[in-house]
Structures are given as structure tokens and as C-alpha cells.
């Protein structure tokens, strides 16, 4: 018997009790009409994406939620390139970037340039095709909001280089000079090229019209490019081929779209699907229901809970979760009889920390012929008692594939 699955992912959903929420988590504080209904009628549990206490990035978290193991990780850069539709050639070094703001001494004032959303395509185009040394060229494309992708192309390059991103916003840290991570000439050359790119791009961006206009409006200029997550071409067996399924992914975030393409899923997006509270949840729900009519498995993603966790904004995260609850309800109300609806998250982003942590995240599965448990609310505390128990992310996805009927029997 073959059945289908829609997986709704709330990015960064997990959290910790917060004093501004009377020592409740944002999920506990939120109105969860639809999530609680599904929990009451389905089966719940907790997952550690890799293992207890191990934080993961959005890229790794989604790689696991699409069915891969941690050792399959190809690096953030190649995933981001797939997400924005860039072609990666053999030998290319691909990096994830942030449009950022630095002062004259190179101190990072804001790693996200005030969460810039407009003008990034023009900024990226000004740097696209820049020539560095000995025929090495760079190609750049804007991604979701303050993010971008950089490809370094030329002979004799290596992805064994460090990040220029200090990963510490607004606290007086300078950007990092890029260093080789091994003794090879290829790594040293690549690091040298990246440092030259950082200098040349900074000079160009200081007087770019988009930044001049931002300064006039009292906004932070995107006058620097922070690089991280270097990698080379990713070649993984698509999950769709391994499981013999078809699938789609609906998201407004390039990282998620990149993982989806890597896994063999059709990646679908729209300008109304943003990485914030204003994302069009009705359009996402509509597309999810349309896609599941023709596909076996559909992922639908919402970024806003993670963003509010990074912003140390527990009340904003409550709003984001309530928007997610509404989207889940729109899907559940028209869910086909042969389809499961799963709710998951790629990691926890506690508001008190402002970064990803290794706290487990709650999950649920709703649909036909399930062994219901006795959990009636979808929260971090309640789902601890759920019938799924505590699983790794890979075990959770295998459970979904098993419900679909696409996991081979072991033994005779």
C-alpha cells in the first residue's frame, strides 16, 4: 500500500522558557489551534537532528530532513548555488555569503546589513564577473534577503579555506582574513584570491548607488561581503531515486531549495514567499495541496520562527509560530485521505541564545491508520511523552518513508 506525505517545516521552531513569556517557550505561548488538533489525533515525539546536544545549521538540518545522513554533507556553498540556480563546474569553489556592514577599521557592525531585502541583485551584479589573479574570476548572485552565493572559478583552487565571517554580530569583532586550512598551494592561492575579492568588493560597494541611497535613508549600507561554508560541486544520489518516489519543495529560502534540488525534489518558490512574517502562507498551502495531487512527497517550509529566534525576539517568534499554525491548518483542512501530514523542524533557535542549539525539536504525524498516542498539545514538553519517542532526524524521515510504503524489507 502506497501513501503520500506532506511535511511542514517550521525552521528553528524549538526554544527554551523565556522570562518575557512568563517562563514559557514561544511554542507554549502561541495559539496552536491546528497543531494541537493534529497532535490529539495523531502521533508525536521529539527528534535530535544528529544526536542530543549537537547543533546543526539550516543546511545540515534540512539535508537530514530530506533523508540524507550527516556524512553526506557537501558544504553550504554548493547547496546555496543549487538554491539560486547557479551552475557549478568541476573545480569551482562555492561560498555562502552575507551582505554586511563594516566600519573603516573592518569591524562588523551588522552581519546582515540591517537585514537588507531590496537592491541586493544590483549589488551582486556589480561584483559579478570580477577578475582576480591569473585568470581567476568570481560570479555572484543574490539569494534570500541578506544572503548571496559566490563562485570562484579558475585552475588550481581548493575549498580548504577559512571563513571571513566572524559569526559574532554587533559586538566589535572585525571580519576575518581568509586562511588556507592545509599546506597546499591550491588552498593558499584560493585564500589569497578571496582576500583580494573582499578588498576590491568593499571599495566598489562603498560608493554603490544602492548603498548611497540606504545611507540617505538612515539605513545600514551593504558595503562588505562576508564569506563562509566553502565547498565544491555536490554529487549525491537523489533521495527520490533511492526511494523510488517523486517530490516537490515549496519555500522562499535558497538553502532549503538547494537541498531539495540535491535530493531530486522539484523546487518551487514565488516572490511572495519571503523569509519573514509576511510570507504568503495561503499560497504555500495551496501549492502544497496542488503538488501532492501529482507527487508522492511534498515539503513546505517557513523560515520566520528561526529569524525571530536569531533576533532574540520571543514575542515575534510567537507570532511566527501562529502563522505557521495557520498554514498547517489550511493544509490539514483539505488533506487528501491517502496523505499524511507531518510537522517537523530543522533545529532549535532559542531566543535567549540567538543561535542554533542542540535542544531537541517536537514533531508530529497525522493521517490514516496511525497508532495514536495520548498527547493532546504540540509543545516541547508534551511531545516528550509521544508515541514516536525520541528519534534522530534520519529515523524520523525513515518512519515517514515507511508509512509511505517505500522502505524495503530487510532480510527474507
C-alpha atoms as one frame of an Amber mdcrd trajectory, in Angstrom:
protein
   0.000   0.000   0.000   1.486   3.342  -1.103   0.539   6.586   0.633   1.759
  10.173   0.408   3.244  12.704   2.837   3.259  16.484   3.192   5.990  17.684
   5.565   5.526  21.181   7.050   8.810  22.503   8.429   8.963  25.352  10.962
  12.574  26.497  10.741  14.165  26.945  14.184  10.938  26.002  15.986  12.432
  24.642  19.220  13.131  27.026  22.100  13.588  27.355  25.869  11.419  29.024
  28.536  11.768  32.815  28.336  11.110  35.383  31.104   9.264  37.705  28.697
   6.790  34.871  28.113   6.273  34.077  31.816   8.854  31.295  31.588   7.133
  29.546  28.718   8.635  28.745  25.344   7.301  30.619  22.289   5.604  27.386
  21.174   3.915  27.002  24.576   2.834  30.657  24.469   1.453  30.583  20.944
  -2.136  29.863  19.954  -1.833  26.372  18.428  -5.402  25.517  17.434  -4.439
  23.415  14.424  -1.184  21.934  15.736  -2.890  20.775  18.934  -5.755  19.261
  16.949  -3.314  17.258  14.840  -1.339  16.200  17.913  -4.527  14.985  19.578
  -5.489  12.937  16.515  -2.003  11.764  15.547   1.304  10.647  16.999   4.068
  12.880  18.382   7.650  12.736  19.560  10.971  14.554  19.745  13.917  14.450
  17.367  17.601  15.244  17.631  18.685  16.003  14.076  22.038  14.259  14.641
  22.241  13.492  18.355  21.479  15.052  21.756  23.163  18.402  22.273  24.585
  18.676  18.738  23.628  21.956  16.992  23.143  21.887  13.225  22.928  24.562
  10.569  19.885  25.093   8.393  21.685  23.308   5.567  22.588  20.219   7.604
  19.199  20.133   9.316  17.338  20.108   6.024  19.776  17.673   4.420  18.770
  15.232   7.181  15.051  16.039   6.927  15.198  15.203   3.222  16.665  11.790
   4.028  20.461  12.086   3.985  22.988  11.279   6.711  25.431  13.879   8.186
  28.373  12.325   6.309  26.717  13.258   3.007  27.093  16.989   3.749  28.667
  18.736   0.703  29.212  22.193   2.259  26.942  25.223   2.442  28.214  26.912
  -0.712  27.199  24.203  -3.211  23.783  23.889  -1.573  23.209  27.638  -1.850
  24.314  27.633  -5.500  21.731  24.977  -6.315  19.155  27.019  -4.434  19.586
  30.094  -6.640  20.015  28.134  -9.870  23.736  28.733 -10.458  25.723  26.193
 -12.490  28.703  24.795 -10.618  31.559  23.470 -12.763  34.240  20.945 -11.735
  36.982  22.750  -9.797  34.770  25.674  -8.726  34.868  26.797  -5.113  31.431
  27.887  -3.925  30.746  30.004  -0.838  27.736  31.234   1.020  27.860  34.994
   1.619  26.163  37.710   3.619  25.789  41.306   2.567  27.179  43.003   5.678
  28.119  46.392   7.128  31.648  47.179   8.311  33.273  50.388   9.515  36.546
  51.880   8.234  38.561  49.584  10.520  36.847  46.433   9.256  34.719  45.972
  12.398  31.498  44.157  11.528  28.653  46.454  12.573  25.950  44.136  11.257
  26.413  40.715   9.643  23.144  41.170   7.720  23.352  44.866   6.727  20.153
  45.639   8.615  18.530  42.548   7.079  18.671  44.162   3.661  15.943  42.966
   1.290  15.974  45.477  -1.589  18.791  46.231  -4.014  20.779  43.049  -3.396
  20.520  41.899  -7.017  22.061  45.187  -8.175  24.867  44.899  -5.637  25.633
  41.325  -6.651  25.640  42.231 -10.326  28.244  44.955  -9.673  30.621  42.250
  -8.423  29.645  39.508 -10.854  32.438  38.566 -13.272  35.205  40.330 -11.338
  38.698  39.148 -12.357  41.206  38.436  -9.606  44.643  36.934 -10.268  45.881
  34.646 -13.068  42.523  34.218 -14.734  40.550  33.526 -11.568  37.087  35.064
 -11.796  34.181  35.327  -9.394  30.472  35.010 -10.104  27.904  36.267  -7.637
  24.145  36.071  -7.293  21.814  37.407  -4.610  19.849  34.809  -2.624  17.219
  35.197   0.129  17.234  38.659   1.741  20.775  39.431   3.032  22.285  36.229
   1.607  24.212  35.614  -1.604  26.243  32.937  -3.373  29.799  33.345  -4.672
  31.539  31.038  -7.151  35.325  31.302  -7.523  36.348  29.810 -10.861  39.828
  29.088 -12.187  42.548  26.467 -12.220  44.259  25.159  -9.105  41.669  26.115
  -6.445  40.677  24.411  -3.189  37.761  24.632  -0.770  40.127  24.123   2.178
  39.861  27.748   3.268  38.532  29.507   6.372  35.540  31.827   6.719  35.805
  35.593   6.665  32.554  35.751   8.654  33.296  36.212  12.394  29.862  34.733
  13.256  29.565  37.340  16.024  27.335  40.266  15.034  27.420  43.730  16.547
  29.949  43.095  19.294  33.136  44.674  17.988  34.609  41.756  16.048  36.444
  42.505  12.791  35.956  40.375   9.716  38.466  37.541   9.448  41.190  37.324
   6.853  40.762  34.126   4.856  43.425  31.482   5.533  44.356  28.159   3.955
  43.299  25.184   6.072  46.058  22.943   4.733  49.560  23.410   3.330  48.610
  23.016  -0.333  49.402  25.699  -2.886  45.779  25.425  -4.110  44.404  26.380
  -0.687  46.879  29.240  -0.302  46.019  30.548  -3.759  42.281  30.385  -3.086
  42.675  32.205   0.241  44.754  34.880  -1.472  42.097  35.327  -4.172  39.301
  35.579  -1.606  41.120  38.246   0.385  41.675  40.220  -2.820  37.971  39.885
  -3.619  36.990  41.168  -0.164  39.160  44.253  -0.599  38.084  45.030  -4.165
  34.385  44.463  -3.474  34.495  46.690  -0.389  35.950  49.542  -2.445  33.233
  49.121  -5.075  30.365  48.804  -2.614  31.273  51.864  -0.546  30.068  54.098
  -3.368  27.428  51.861  -4.914  24.157  53.745  -5.628  22.118  51.262  -3.569
  24.296  51.957  -0.536  24.343  55.714  -1.072  20.543  55.644  -1.078  20.464
  53.463   2.049  22.719  55.912   3.892  20.481  58.816   2.842  17.531  56.920
   4.334  19.363  56.212   7.579  19.829  52.510   6.790  22.966  50.437   7.109
  24.888  50.080   3.829  25.717  46.638   2.433  29.357  47.599   1.984  31.045
  44.255   2.621  30.745  40.585   1.690  31.239  38.009   4.453  32.078  34.540
   3.139  31.712  31.098   4.709  30.922  27.446   4.038  33.315  26.863   1.134
  32.660  23.693  -0.825  32.905  22.172  -4.277  30.429  20.504  -6.609  27.956
  18.294  -4.780  27.150  14.898  -6.307  24.756  12.844  -4.192  22.359  10.113
  -5.231  18.919  11.787  -5.196  16.662  10.557  -2.405  13.818  10.403  -4.917
  15.767   7.814  -6.918  16.852   5.847  -3.847  13.274   5.594  -2.564  11.520
   5.449  -5.930   9.356   8.494  -5.223   8.552  11.874  -6.739   8.538  15.095
  -4.748   8.346  18.871  -4.563   9.510  21.513  -2.116   7.823  24.881  -1.589
   9.997  27.512   0.100  11.221  31.079  -0.043  14.673  30.260   1.325  17.503
  29.393  -1.065  19.221  26.944   1.296  16.100  24.796   1.531  15.526  24.977
  -2.225  19.142  23.914  -2.794  18.805  20.852  -0.547  15.548  19.976  -2.302
  17.189  20.049  -5.730  20.110  17.983  -4.427  17.615  15.377  -3.170  15.795
  15.236  -6.520  12.742  17.261  -5.499  11.220  19.920  -7.716  11.953  23.298
  -6.083   9.096  25.817  -6.196   9.150  29.402  -4.993   7.482  32.776  -5.516
   8.389  36.380  -4.701   5.513  36.391  -2.176   7.292  33.625  -0.263   9.699
  35.593   1.896  11.886  34.590   4.809   9.827  36.638   7.250   6.389  37.045
   8.825   4.973  38.489   5.600   5.435  35.227   3.669   2.295  34.164   1.804
   1.115  31.155   3.827  -2.066  30.756   1.800  -0.108  30.416  -1.424   2.245
  27.904   0.216  -0.671  25.811   1.469  -2.405  25.989  -1.905   0.716  24.875
  -3.769   1.356  22.059  -1.273  -2.134  20.655  -1.880  -1.808  21.049  -5.649
   1.594  19.357  -5.704   0.595  16.372  -3.563  -2.058  15.517  -6.125   0.719
  14.636  -8.586   3.690  13.827  -6.293   4.429  11.332  -3.531   6.057  13.704
  -1.029   5.876  17.489  -0.628   7.854  19.689   1.747   6.540  23.163   2.651
   8.859  25.436   4.611   8.512  28.537   6.807  11.610  30.494   7.860  10.150
  33.112  10.223  10.439  31.230  13.576  14.191  30.873  13.057  14.581  34.527
  12.120  12.830  35.693  15.296  14.971  33.345  17.375  18.116  34.887  15.881
  16.697  38.345  16.627  16.185  37.462  20.332  12.512  38.301  19.824  10.318
  35.823  21.733   7.078  37.709  21.087   7.890  37.855  17.378   8.570  34.138
  17.440   5.137  33.553  18.970   3.645  35.449  16.014   5.704  33.378  13.568
   4.534  30.119  15.137   0.913  31.266  14.977   1.367  31.988  11.267   2.830
  28.507  10.852  -0.134  27.040  12.754  -2.482  28.816  10.366  -0.621  27.420
   7.334  -0.739  23.896   8.750  -4.480  24.292   9.338  -5.068  25.336   5.730
  -3.334  22.156   4.566  -4.983  19.874   7.126  -8.482  21.068   6.260  -8.096
  19.838   2.653  -5.708  16.927   3.210  -6.416  14.001   0.840  -7.487  10.763
   2.542  -4.388   8.865   1.404  -1.940  11.501   2.704  -0.096  12.009   5.984
   0.709  15.478   7.286   3.961  15.653   9.258   5.221  18.644  11.234   8.946
  18.995  11.910  11.776  21.463  12.495  15.404  21.531  11.391  16.802  22.692
  14.758  16.102  24.828  17.828  16.873  28.553  17.830  16.239  29.727  21.418
  15.547  33.446  21.696  17.764  33.785  24.768  20.709  32.409  22.764  20.031
  33.934  19.347  21.714  30.969  17.647  21.094  27.321  16.836  21.407  24.880
  19.736  21.271  21.121  20.172  17.923  21.155  22.000  15.554  18.507  20.538
  12.547  19.629  18.498   8.928  18.393  18.628   7.423  16.502  15.688   4.053
  15.006  14.830   2.462  12.817  12.182  -1.259  12.970  11.371  -3.161  10.817
   8.921  -4.705   7.428   8.169  -4.172   4.228  10.197  -1.828   5.679  12.819
  -1.255   4.391  16.343  -2.403   7.486  18.210  -0.711   8.413  21.448  -2.098
  10.281  24.475  -0.526  13.668  23.765  -3.066  16.471  23.321  -0.815  19.514
  22.853   2.039  20.226  20.446   4.770  21.662  22.695   8.342  20.788  23.572
   7.228  19.418  26.952   4.170  17.428  25.824   5.804  15.768  22.819   8.407
  14.198  25.121   5.618  11.744  26.071   4.636  10.970  22.473   4.420   7.559
  20.875   7.270   8.199  18.443   9.664   8.566  21.351  12.958  10.369  20.778
  14.447   9.787  17.339  17.280  11.061  15.222  16.245  13.164  12.254  17.133
  10.340   9.877  14.999   7.881  11.847  12.053  10.283  11.675  12.321  10.568
   7.884  12.682   6.801   7.546   9.474   6.500   9.592   7.715   8.726   7.057
   9.122   6.736   4.147   7.946   3.558   5.893   4.410   4.912   6.215   4.540
   5.714   2.506   5.435   2.090   1.782   8.759   2.798   0.063  11.202   1.215
   2.552  12.468  -2.221   1.517  12.049  -5.147   3.896  15.315  -6.298   5.457
  16.078  -9.995   5.394  13.869 -12.667   3.816
